[in-house]
Amino acid sequence: MFFDVTTKVTTEIREAVFQTLAANGMRDGAHIRLTLSRGEKTTSSMNPIFNVHGCTLIVLAEWKPVVSAATYDNAAGISLITAANRRNPPACVDSKIHHNNLINNILPKIQANHAGAADAILLDLEGFVAETNACNLFLVKQGHLLTPHADHCLPGITRETVMKLAECLGIAVVERRISLAGDQH
């Protein structure tokens, strides 16, 4: 990791978010995207030795009410394709790190757009379901909520919330490999 997230850093981030919201008159219906860059450099180079001023936090606030921002028609269901490219394994650019290089998510979305589908399912290198280009996947089967292991996907807040809600409702959550070829479990 680049730094340890301490209480001081967490407080500074929180303050930066609230300052940005206040400066833009935002309270409700706002979406926040945080980007932490390596910071200002003395010259153009990927070598971190040239980063002289520490990290730079960018707080991007935009009006994006949740109600009108849905990409999918959840009542009608969604169409999916299987992406031609595979989800990068954790040994390469780990999907669990939400970084600025999202080309591995953008290319499948372009494929889905060309096919007239809502999203594209990304498979891991061995051909098992990882996630879509935009979200985690869940499958209800025989009263269980199945989802792929989080080794090839972002184990984010929404995924965790869905799993906790299922457990609160008495629905068993099973994390395991899922195949498009027919799930025999």
XYZ file of N, CA and C in Angstrom:
555
model
N 0.832 -1.183 0.000
C 0.000 0.000 0.000
C 0.876 1.246 0.000
N 0.326 2.339 -0.480
C 1.079 3.584 -0.546
C 1.151 4.272 0.815
N 0.138 4.090 1.645
C 0.114 4.733 2.943
C -0.835 3.961 3.847
N -0.712 4.225 5.141
C -1.637 3.639 6.101
C -2.789 4.613 6.308
N -4.009 4.095 6.264
C -5.167 4.956 6.495
C -5.330 5.098 8.003
N -4.898 6.240 8.500
C -4.987 6.514 9.928
C -6.221 7.349 10.200
N -6.516 7.527 11.463
C -7.649 8.373 11.840
C -7.444 9.781 11.301
N -6.215 10.273 11.342
C -5.917 11.617 10.828
C -6.225 11.699 9.338
N -5.785 10.714 8.559
C -6.033 10.711 7.115
C -7.531 10.592 6.844
N -8.207 9.710 7.573
C -9.650 9.547 7.397
C -10.372 10.853 7.682
N -9.972 11.547 8.735
C -10.580 12.835 9.091
C -10.318 13.858 7.998
N -9.105 13.904 7.467
C -8.772 14.848 6.394
C -9.609 14.575 5.146
N -9.798 13.311 4.808
C -10.612 12.958 3.642
C -12.058 13.375 3.872
N -12.582 13.054 5.035
C -13.963 13.428 5.362
C -14.141 14.944 5.261
N -13.197 15.706 5.828
C -13.275 17.171 5.773
C -13.225 17.671 4.333
N -12.373 17.080 3.506
C -12.285 17.493 2.096
C -13.597 17.227 1.366
N -14.235 16.098 1.650
C -15.526 15.783 1.023
C -16.568 16.814 1.432
N -16.684 17.094 2.734
C -17.696 18.047 3.194
C -17.421 19.461 2.703
N -16.157 19.856 2.603
C -15.818 21.173 2.062
C -16.232 21.280 0.601
N -15.990 20.202 -0.165
C -16.366 20.198 -1.583
C -17.884 20.281 -1.738
N -18.604 19.508 -0.944
C -20.067 19.541 -1.003
C -20.591 20.934 -0.643
N -20.059 21.511 0.419
C -20.504 22.839 0.844
C -20.192 23.895 -0.208
N -18.997 23.841 -0.792
C -18.596 24.825 -1.802
C -19.494 24.777 -3.032
N -20.092 23.611 -3.289
C -20.953 23.449 -4.457
C -22.439 23.447 -4.102
N -22.761 23.744 -2.858
C -24.159 23.799 -2.422
C -24.858 22.442 -2.535
N -24.132 21.376 -2.329
C -24.693 20.030 -2.470
C -24.982 19.421 -1.102
N -26.155 18.809 -1.008
C -26.504 18.100 0.212
C -27.117 16.747 -0.122
N -28.107 16.731 -0.990
C -28.775 15.499 -1.413
C -28.606 15.328 -2.917
N -28.691 14.081 -3.371
C -28.623 13.815 -4.806
C -27.240 13.991 -5.400
N -26.218 13.938 -4.569
C -24.853 14.108 -5.053
C -24.114 12.777 -5.019
N -23.239 12.602 -5.991
C -22.386 11.416 -6.075
C -20.953 11.900 -5.900
N -20.199 11.219 -5.044
C -18.811 11.611 -4.774
C -17.880 10.537 -5.326
N -16.884 10.965 -6.054
C -15.829 10.051 -6.499
C -14.513 10.596 -5.949
N -13.836 9.744 -5.195
C -12.538 10.120 -4.638
C -11.432 9.495 -5.466
N -10.433 10.277 -5.783
C -9.265 9.773 -6.494
C -8.030 10.192 -5.717
N -7.212 9.229 -5.423
C -5.962 9.506 -4.736
C -4.841 9.230 -5.727
N -4.158 10.299 -6.135
C -3.057 10.134 -7.082
C -1.738 10.114 -6.324
N -0.690 9.754 -7.052
C 0.642 9.746 -6.436
C 1.136 11.159 -6.159
N 0.491 12.141 -6.718
C 0.832 13.532 -6.429
C 1.698 14.173 -7.490
N 2.112 15.376 -7.183
C 2.914 16.185 -8.093
C 4.325 15.598 -8.212
N 4.837 15.633 -9.458
C 6.171 15.081 -9.712
C 7.097 16.182 -10.226
N 8.390 15.937 -10.100
C 9.366 16.906 -10.607
C 9.580 16.754 -12.108
N 9.252 15.574 -12.655
C 9.385 15.330 -14.091
C 8.429 14.207 -14.476
N 8.144 14.074 -15.753
C 7.233 13.011 -16.177
C 7.975 11.678 -16.164
N 7.525 10.813 -15.317
C 8.126 9.498 -15.174
C 7.215 8.661 -14.293
N 7.241 7.355 -14.498
C 6.466 6.472 -13.627
C 7.220 6.140 -12.351
N 8.469 6.532 -12.254
C 9.278 6.237 -11.086
C 8.790 7.071 -9.905
N 8.329 6.422 -8.807
C 7.819 7.153 -7.651
C 8.835 8.068 -6.969
N 10.092 7.905 -7.266
C 11.110 8.765 -6.655
C 10.917 10.234 -7.061
N 10.234 10.460 -8.197
C 10.017 11.827 -8.669
C 8.764 12.472 -8.071
N 8.021 11.727 -7.260
C 6.865 12.285 -6.560
C 7.382 12.962 -5.296
N 7.331 14.285 -5.288
C 8.013 15.028 -4.233
C 7.091 15.641 -3.187
N 5.807 15.705 -3.458
C 4.914 16.420 -2.545
C 3.872 15.521 -1.894
N 4.011 14.219 -1.997
C 3.015 13.331 -1.402
C 1.793 13.169 -2.296
N 0.835 12.452 -1.796
C -0.371 12.137 -2.570
C -1.253 13.362 -2.760
N -2.066 13.321 -3.814
C -3.051 14.359 -4.075
C -4.431 13.723 -4.053
N -5.327 14.280 -3.240
C -6.707 13.810 -3.166
C -7.565 14.690 -4.050
N -8.305 14.063 -4.964
C -9.238 14.777 -5.826
C -10.638 14.354 -5.396
N -11.483 15.324 -5.086
C -12.867 15.059 -4.693
C -13.749 15.588 -5.819
N -14.396 14.673 -6.535
C -15.279 15.050 -7.628
C -16.715 14.835 -7.160
N -17.460 15.912 -7.098
C -18.868 15.835 -6.706
C -19.728 16.170 -7.917
N -20.732 15.359 -8.173
C -21.638 15.630 -9.287
C -23.064 15.369 -8.842
N -24.003 16.081 -9.472
C -25.414 15.830 -9.197
C -25.776 14.518 -9.873
N -26.221 13.563 -9.094
C -26.558 12.258 -9.645
C -27.563 11.575 -8.719
N -28.816 12.009 -8.779
C -29.816 11.362 -7.926
C -29.919 9.878 -8.260
N -29.966 9.050 -7.240
C -29.999 7.603 -7.426
C -31.225 7.166 -8.209
N -32.377 7.763 -7.943
C -33.626 7.335 -8.565
C -33.573 7.425 -10.089
N -33.009 8.498 -10.606
C -33.014 8.677 -12.066
C -31.733 8.183 -12.738
N -30.812 7.613 -11.966
C -29.524 7.230 -12.530
C -29.435 5.759 -12.911
N -30.539 5.019 -12.765
C -30.492 3.584 -13.054
C -30.156 3.341 -14.522
N -29.202 2.487 -14.750
C -28.796 2.129 -16.101
C -29.700 1.040 -16.660
N -30.341 0.292 -15.772
C -31.107 -0.879 -16.177
C -32.586 -0.692 -15.878
N -33.406 -1.426 -16.601
C -34.825 -1.512 -16.291
C -34.998 -2.750 -15.422
N -34.908 -2.558 -14.121
C -34.937 -3.691 -13.199
C -36.248 -4.460 -13.246
N -37.348 -3.805 -13.602
C -38.638 -4.493 -13.669
C -38.685 -5.459 -14.848
N -38.046 -5.089 -15.946
C -38.080 -5.916 -17.160
C -36.929 -6.922 -17.210
N -35.936 -6.754 -16.339
C -34.756 -7.612 -16.410
C -33.733 -6.983 -17.341
N -32.561 -7.582 -17.398
C -31.505 -7.027 -18.229
C -30.920 -8.104 -19.132
N -30.343 -7.653 -20.220
C -29.661 -8.584 -21.125
C -28.165 -8.454 -20.895
N -27.490 -9.595 -20.924
C -26.056 -9.638 -20.709
C -25.383 -10.420 -21.832
N -24.140 -10.076 -22.103
C -23.310 -10.879 -22.989
C -22.106 -11.354 -22.177
N -21.376 -12.287 -22.721
C -20.117 -12.687 -22.106
C -19.003 -11.920 -22.804
N -18.186 -11.237 -22.035
C -17.104 -10.421 -22.595
C -16.079 -11.295 -23.303
N -15.512 -10.756 -24.371
C -14.468 -11.473 -25.104
C -13.170 -11.525 -24.307
N -12.895 -10.467 -23.541
C -11.681 -10.473 -22.726
C -12.002 -10.995 -21.326
N -10.978 -11.441 -20.612
C -11.146 -12.034 -19.288
C -10.811 -11.033 -18.192
N -11.381 -11.286 -17.031
C -11.080 -10.466 -15.852
C -9.623 -10.692 -15.485
N -8.913 -9.601 -15.269
C -7.513 -9.711 -14.901
C -7.381 -10.410 -13.545
N -6.424 -11.329 -13.423
C -6.243 -12.032 -12.156
C -5.581 -11.127 -11.113
N -5.753 -11.461 -9.837
C -5.157 -10.638 -8.780
C -3.638 -10.498 -8.893
N -2.977 -11.450 -9.517
C -1.525 -11.371 -9.661
C -1.100 -10.283 -10.648
N -2.051 -9.801 -11.454
C -1.750 -8.708 -12.399
C -2.254 -7.408 -11.773
N -3.162 -6.715 -12.422
C -3.752 -5.523 -11.832
C -4.983 -5.985 -11.064
N -4.878 -6.042 -9.765
C -5.907 -6.620 -8.904
C -7.214 -5.849 -8.999
N -8.297 -6.560 -9.299
C -9.625 -5.951 -9.421
C -10.134 -5.408 -8.097
N -9.551 -5.847 -7.014
C -9.985 -5.371 -5.708
C -9.468 -3.958 -5.412
N -8.570 -3.479 -6.239
C -8.091 -2.108 -6.101
C -8.851 -1.278 -7.133
N -9.674 -0.391 -6.644
C -10.460 0.442 -7.555
C -9.567 1.606 -7.996
N -8.979 1.468 -9.161
C -7.975 2.405 -9.641
C -8.473 3.119 -10.894
N -7.677 4.027 -11.402
C -8.077 4.815 -12.574
C -7.930 4.077 -13.895
N -7.196 2.994 -13.936
C -7.035 2.247 -15.177
C -8.115 1.175 -15.256
N -9.281 1.566 -15.739
C -10.414 0.645 -15.808
C -10.669 0.137 -17.228
N -9.625 0.078 -18.039
C -9.788 -0.383 -19.416
C -10.373 -1.793 -19.470
N -10.053 -2.614 -18.462
C -10.576 -3.974 -18.434
C -12.080 -4.000 -18.166
N -12.658 -2.906 -17.693
C -14.100 -2.779 -17.523
C -14.733 -2.022 -18.693
N -14.001 -1.116 -19.277
C -14.535 -0.295 -20.363
C -14.689 -1.108 -21.645
N -13.692 -1.932 -21.980
C -13.783 -2.728 -23.207
C -14.995 -3.661 -23.213
N -15.293 -4.380 -22.117
C -16.508 -5.204 -22.109
C -17.785 -4.373 -22.219
N -17.788 -3.179 -21.647
C -18.976 -2.319 -21.755
C -19.180 -1.890 -23.203
N -18.100 -1.607 -23.904
C -18.200 -1.275 -25.328
C -18.770 -2.463 -26.102
N -18.294 -3.671 -25.781
C -18.824 -4.883 -26.424
C -20.321 -5.021 -26.154
N -20.740 -4.790 -24.900
C -22.159 -4.878 -24.540
C -22.975 -3.833 -25.299
N -22.464 -2.617 -25.376
C -23.168 -1.560 -26.114
C -23.363 -1.955 -27.570
N -22.317 -2.482 -28.212
C -22.418 -2.902 -29.616
C -23.406 -4.046 -29.807
N -23.539 -4.888 -28.785
C -24.461 -6.026 -28.878
C -25.879 -5.659 -28.434
N -26.084 -4.430 -27.977
C -27.394 -4.015 -27.500
C -27.730 -4.598 -26.133
N -26.719 -4.981 -25.380
C -26.908 -5.564 -24.050
C -26.621 -4.516 -22.981
N -27.121 -4.767 -21.782
C -26.923 -3.827 -20.683
C -25.497 -3.867 -20.155
N -24.937 -5.054 -20.058
C -23.599 -5.221 -19.498
C -22.973 -6.490 -20.054
N -21.726 -6.716 -19.672
C -21.004 -7.911 -20.108
C -20.482 -8.659 -18.892
N -20.700 -9.962 -18.879
C -20.168 -10.801 -17.809
C -18.694 -11.063 -18.089
N -17.877 -10.808 -17.091
C -16.446 -11.083 -17.194
C -16.160 -12.428 -16.540
N -15.422 -13.255 -17.237
C -14.998 -14.545 -16.699
C -13.547 -14.441 -16.258
N -13.168 -15.261 -15.273
C -11.763 -15.286 -14.878
C -10.968 -16.079 -15.928
N -9.683 -16.203 -15.751
C -8.844 -16.880 -16.743
C -9.220 -18.336 -16.945
N -9.847 -18.957 -15.946
C -10.247 -20.363 -16.043
C -11.677 -20.533 -16.541
N -12.341 -19.426 -16.884
C -13.672 -19.496 -17.466
C -14.825 -19.450 -16.483
N -14.557 -19.117 -15.229
C -15.626 -18.997 -14.235
C -16.067 -17.543 -14.111
N -17.323 -17.345 -13.726
C -17.905 -16.014 -13.599
C -17.154 -15.216 -12.534
N -16.817 -13.976 -12.871
C -16.175 -13.070 -11.913
C -17.162 -11.974 -11.497
N -17.606 -11.171 -12.460
C -18.524 -10.054 -12.235
C -18.909 -9.494 -13.593
N -19.690 -8.430 -13.631
C -19.904 -7.743 -14.905
C -18.916 -6.588 -14.963
N -18.966 -5.851 -16.051
C -18.082 -4.700 -16.170
C -18.438 -3.610 -15.168
N -19.626 -3.681 -14.553
C -20.061 -2.603 -13.679
C -20.504 -3.044 -12.285
N -20.771 -4.322 -12.093
C -21.310 -4.727 -10.793
C -21.047 -6.198 -10.495
N -21.262 -6.541 -9.239
C -21.141 -7.925 -8.808
C -22.365 -8.707 -9.264
N -22.220 -10.019 -9.338
C -23.312 -10.890 -9.759
C -23.766 -11.777 -8.614
N -25.080 -11.995 -8.564
C -25.687 -12.901 -7.602
C -26.663 -13.785 -8.353
N -26.814 -15.006 -7.887
C -27.695 -15.988 -8.504
C -28.483 -16.658 -7.386
N -29.798 -16.727 -7.557
C -30.618 -17.431 -6.579
C -30.883 -18.826 -7.125
N -30.506 -19.829 -6.322
C -30.685 -21.217 -6.747
C -31.023 -22.065 -5.534
N -32.147 -22.745 -5.623
C -32.607 -23.644 -4.560
C -32.594 -22.962 -3.193
N -33.061 -21.726 -3.154
C -33.162 -20.993 -1.900
C -31.865 -20.428 -1.364
N -30.778 -20.556 -2.122
C -29.480 -20.019 -1.716
C -29.108 -18.847 -2.623
N -28.399 -17.904 -2.067
C -27.869 -16.791 -2.849
C -26.418 -17.125 -3.167
N -26.141 -17.356 -4.440
C -24.779 -17.700 -4.875
C -24.105 -16.460 -5.442
N -22.821 -16.363 -5.194
C -22.020 -15.289 -5.768
C -20.591 -15.790 -5.910
N -19.885 -15.339 -6.934
C -18.490 -15.772 -7.084
C -17.629 -15.301 -5.910
N -16.571 -16.053 -5.642
C -15.586 -15.603 -4.659
C -15.094 -14.219 -5.066
N -14.662 -13.440 -4.116
C -14.213 -12.075 -4.401
C -12.745 -11.999 -4.793
N -12.200 -13.102 -5.329
C -10.790 -13.037 -5.718
C -10.589 -12.385 -7.083
N -11.630 -12.299 -7.901
C -11.529 -11.667 -9.217
C -12.527 -10.528 -9.378
N -13.009 -9.980 -8.281
C -13.950 -8.866 -8.369
C -13.729 -7.920 -7.198
N -14.342 -6.763 -7.305
C -14.246 -5.768 -6.250
C -15.220 -6.146 -5.133
N -14.703 -6.506 -3.950
C -15.601 -6.865 -2.845
C -16.088 -5.596 -2.148
N -16.945 -4.867 -2.823
C -17.325 -3.542 -2.365
C -18.454 -3.510 -1.349
N -18.874 -2.299 -1.055
C -19.906 -2.041 -0.059
C -21.240 -2.644 -0.487
N -21.614 -2.497 -1.750
C -22.894 -3.024 -2.215
C -22.920 -4.540 -2.108
N -21.863 -5.198 -2.517
C -21.783 -6.663 -2.434
C -21.937 -7.115 -0.987
N -21.208 -6.472 -0.107
C -21.265 -6.818 1.312
C -22.669 -6.586 1.875
N -23.307 -5.487 1.468
C -24.652 -5.167 1.948
C -25.661 -6.209 1.483
N -25.594 -6.605 0.208
C -26.508 -7.631 -0.309
C -26.338 -8.927 0.470
N -25.112 -9.302 0.731
C -24.850 -10.549 1.454
C -25.365 -10.476 2.893
N -25.174 -9.342 3.550
C -25.666 -9.180 4.923
C -27.189 -9.180 4.967
N -27.827 -8.496 3.999
C -29.291 -8.477 3.949
C -29.851 -9.881 3.739
N -29.222 -10.635 2.856
C -29.680 -12.013 2.609
C -29.603 -12.829 3.894
N -28.492 -12.717 4.591
C -28.338 -13.457 5.842
C -29.375 -13.030 6.876
N -29.665 -11.715 6.952
C -30.692 -11.226 7.882
C -32.076 -11.787 7.540
N -32.297 -12.061 6.265
C -33.576 -12.621 5.815
C -33.598 -14.141 5.879
N -32.529 -14.724 6.386
C -32.464 -16.176 6.514
C -32.114 -16.893 5.224
N -31.558 -16.165 4.279
C -31.140 -16.754 3.000
C -29.660 -17.090 3.095
N -29.335 -18.337 2.882
C -27.928 -18.759 2.948
C -27.151 -18.160 1.783
N -26.013 -17.578 2.084
C -25.139 -16.999 1.072
C -23.981 -17.961 0.845
N -23.755 -18.318 -0.422
C -22.683 -19.244 -0.768
C -21.750 -18.551 -1.761
N -20.497 -18.398 -1.386
C -19.480 -17.860 -2.287
C -18.728 -19.042 -2.882
N -18.765 -19.142 -4.211
C -18.063 -20.244 -4.868
C -17.923 -19.952 -6.351
N -17.216 -20.818 -7.038
C -17.053 -20.681 -8.484
C -18.375 -20.982 -9.169
N -18.680 -20.181 -10.177
C -19.927 -20.328 -10.924
C -19.571 -20.424 -12.402
N -20.164 -21.387 -13.076
C -19.884 -21.609 -14.488
C -21.089 -21.226 -15.340
N -20.840 -20.654 -16.505
C -21.934 -20.359 -17.443
C -22.405 -21.609 -18.163
N -21.596 -22.644 -18.133
C -21.901 -23.872 -18.870
C -22.945 -24.733 -18.179
N -23.415 -24.315 -17.055
C -24.398 -25.105 -16.332
C -23.863 -25.428 -14.963
N -24.530 -24.943 -13.976
C -24.059 -25.100 -12.630
C -24.592 -26.403 -12.066
N -23.723 -27.307 -11.726
C -24.114 -28.662 -11.286
C -24.206 -28.786 -9.769
N -23.974 -27.713 -9.027
C -23.987 -27.809 -7.556
C -25.352 -27.507 -7.006
